[in-house]
Every structure is written in C-alpha cells, then in structure tokens.
PDB file of C-alpha atoms in Angstrom:
ATOM      1  CA  MET A 472      -0.918  15.975  -1.649  1.00  0.00           C
ATOM      2  CA  ALA A 473       0.254  12.695  -0.771  1.00  0.00           C
ATOM      3  CA  ALA A 474       0.012  10.584   2.239  1.00  0.00           C
ATOM      4  CA  THR A 475       2.961   8.208   3.596  1.00  0.00           C
ATOM      5  CA  LEU A 476       1.543   5.196   5.330  1.00  0.00           C
ATOM      6  CA  ASN A 477       4.560   3.199   7.647  1.00  0.00           C
ATOM      7  CA  ALA A 478       3.396  -0.487   7.721  1.00  0.00           C
ATOM      8  CA  ILE A 479       7.139  -1.707   8.884  1.00  0.00           C
ATOM      9  CA  GLY A 480       7.597  -4.791  11.739  1.00  0.00           C
ATOM     10  CA  LYS A 481       3.249  -5.411  10.876  1.00  0.00           C
ATOM     11  CA  SER A 482       1.967  -9.416   9.386  1.00  0.00           C
ATOM     12  CA  CYS A 483      -0.264  -9.112   7.016  1.00  0.00           C
ATOM     13  CA  PRO A 484      -3.157  -9.050   6.907  1.00  0.00           C
ATOM     14  CA  LEU A 485      -2.838  -6.254   9.305  1.00  0.00           C
ATOM     15  CA  PRO A 486      -0.494  -3.881   6.168  1.00  0.00           C
ATOM     16  CA  LEU A 487      -3.117  -4.445   3.357  1.00  0.00           C
ATOM     17  CA  GLU A 488      -5.921  -4.707   6.318  1.00  0.00           C
ATOM     18  CA  GLU A 489      -4.461  -0.782   7.142  1.00  0.00           C
ATOM     19  CA  THR A 490      -4.033   0.386   3.198  1.00  0.00           C
ATOM     20  CA  LYS A 491      -7.664  -0.578   2.639  1.00  0.00           C
ATOM     21  CA  ILE A 492      -8.375   1.942   5.966  1.00  0.00           C
ATOM     22  CA  ALA A 493      -5.749   5.002   4.685  1.00  0.00           C
ATOM     23  CA  VAL A 494      -7.430   5.176   1.217  1.00  0.00           C
ATOM     24  CA  GLU A 495     -10.406   5.207   2.187  1.00  0.00           C
ATOM     25  CA  LYS A 496      -9.222   8.451   3.910  1.00  0.00           C
ATOM     26  CA  ILE A 497      -8.125  10.391   0.540  1.00  0.00           C
ATOM     27  CA  GLU A 498      -9.153  11.960  -1.992  1.00  0.00           C
ATOM     28  CA  VAL A 499      -9.168  10.540  -5.599  1.00  0.00           C
ATOM     29  CA  GLY A 500      -6.358  11.847  -7.590  1.00  0.00           C
ATOM     30  CA  THR A 501      -4.122  10.771  -4.500  1.00  0.00           C
ATOM     31  CA  GLU A 502      -1.087   9.291  -4.361  1.00  0.00           C
ATOM     32  CA  LEU A 503      -0.637   7.058  -0.798  1.00  0.00           C
ATOM     33  CA  THR A 504       3.189   4.800  -0.526  1.00  0.00           C
ATOM     34  CA  ILE A 505       2.863   2.049   1.493  1.00  0.00           C
ATOM     35  CA  ASN A 506       6.553   1.061   3.452  1.00  0.00           C
ATOM     36  CA  PHE A 507       6.311  -2.848   5.210  1.00  0.00           C
ATOM     37  CA  ASP A 508       8.453  -5.881   5.804  1.00  0.00           C
ATOM     38  CA  CYS A 509       5.551  -8.502   4.378  1.00  0.00           C
ATOM     39  CA  VAL A 510       6.399 -10.294   2.825  1.00  0.00           C
ATOM     40  CA  GLN A 511       2.597 -11.190   1.951  1.00  0.00           C
ATOM     41  CA  ALA A 512       1.846  -7.262   0.360  1.00  0.00           C
ATOM     42  CA  THR A 513       3.574  -7.384  -1.784  1.00  0.00           C
ATOM     43  CA  GLU A 514       1.234  -9.292  -3.235  1.00  0.00           C
ATOM     44  CA  ASN A 515      -2.112  -8.154  -1.877  1.00  0.00           C
ATOM     45  CA  ILE A 516      -1.561  -4.712  -1.786  1.00  0.00           C
ATOM     46  CA  PRO A 517      -1.498  -4.361  -6.236  1.00  0.00           C
ATOM     47  CA  ARG A 518      -4.219  -7.650  -6.157  1.00  0.00           C
ATOM     48  CA  TRP A 519      -6.815  -5.094  -4.241  1.00  0.00           C
ATOM     49  CA  ALA A 520      -5.401  -1.702  -5.433  1.00  0.00           C
ATOM     50  CA  ALA A 521      -6.470  -3.376  -8.791  1.00  0.00           C
ATOM     51  CA  ALA A 522      -8.892  -4.459  -8.589  1.00  0.00           C
ATOM     52  CA  GLU A 523     -10.757  -0.925  -6.246  1.00  0.00           C
ATOM     53  CA  GLY A 524      -9.643   0.994  -9.671  1.00  0.00           C
ATOM     54  CA  HIS A 525      -6.697   2.006  -7.466  1.00  0.00           C
ATOM     55  CA  GLU A 526      -3.134   2.558 -10.623  1.00  0.00           C
ATOM     56  CA  ILE A 527      -0.029   1.766  -8.078  1.00  0.00           C
ATOM     57  CA  THR A 528       2.718   4.895  -9.270  1.00  0.00           C
ATOM     58  CA  ASN A 529       6.026   2.903  -7.811  1.00  0.00           C
ATOM     59  CA  PHE A 530       6.843   0.080  -6.236  1.00  0.00           C
ATOM     60  CA  GLU A 531      10.593  -0.897  -4.797  1.00  0.00           C
ATOM     61  CA  ALA A 532      12.737  -2.954  -2.782  1.00  0.00           C
ATOM     62  CA  THR A 533      13.491  -0.180  -0.456  1.00  0.00           C
ATOM     63  CA  ASP A 534      16.183  -2.942   2.093  1.00  0.00           C
ATOM     64  CA  ASP A 535      16.082  -6.676   1.705  1.00  0.00           C
ATOM     65  CA  GLY A 536      12.926  -7.586   3.155  1.00  0.00           C
ATOM     66  CA  VAL A 537      10.901  -3.944   3.109  1.00  0.00           C
ATOM     67  CA  TRP A 538       9.458  -2.295   0.245  1.00  0.00           C
ATOM     68  CA  THR A 539       7.644   0.385   0.017  1.00  0.00           C
ATOM     69  CA  ILE A 540       4.497   0.336  -2.686  1.00  0.00           C
ATOM     70  CA  SER A 541       3.064   3.557  -3.927  1.00  0.00           C
ATOM     71  CA  LEU A 542      -0.715   3.761  -5.176  1.00  0.00           C
ATOM     72  CA  LYS A 543      -2.795   6.893  -6.613  1.00  0.00           C
ATOM     73  CA  LYS A 544      -5.882   6.804  -5.669  1.00  0.00           C
ATOM     74  CA  GLY A 545      -8.550   5.921  -8.453  1.00  0.00           C
ATOM     75  CA  ALA A 546     -12.739   6.792  -8.713  1.00  0.00           C
TER      76      ALA A 546
END
C-alpha cells in the first residue's frame, strides 16, 4: 500500500511537518510519496527521514522547482 502527500504551494517548514504527521498515520513498510515545491524541504525531508530510520526510495525533480520524494516507513 502507498500514500501520497501533496505539499505543493506550502512554505517550509510545512512540507516537513505534514510529512511527519503523514508518516505517523501509515504502517511500517508503507511507502509515502511527498510532492513539494519548497527548496528547503529537499534537504530537510531526507535528513529527517534518515534520522528516524525511514528509507528514501525515490527523490527527483518533476518540474522546474518541483520535487517528489518517496520514503518507506521504518520501524
């Protein structure tokens, strides 16, 4: 199962804060895809995910100034 969070148009730190909330709601092993356009989140989300034991499975620019990150929830 997978989940998606659309944080496009939201200023930092909202993409990271909403990611934290979304991860709390999914089960271990579930993948969450976050779509966002806040440049600071390109560093904040992967750093937080690594610190919390979640695996980044995809990280790419999807448009000019728009990114997507997928992470798999760790234990």
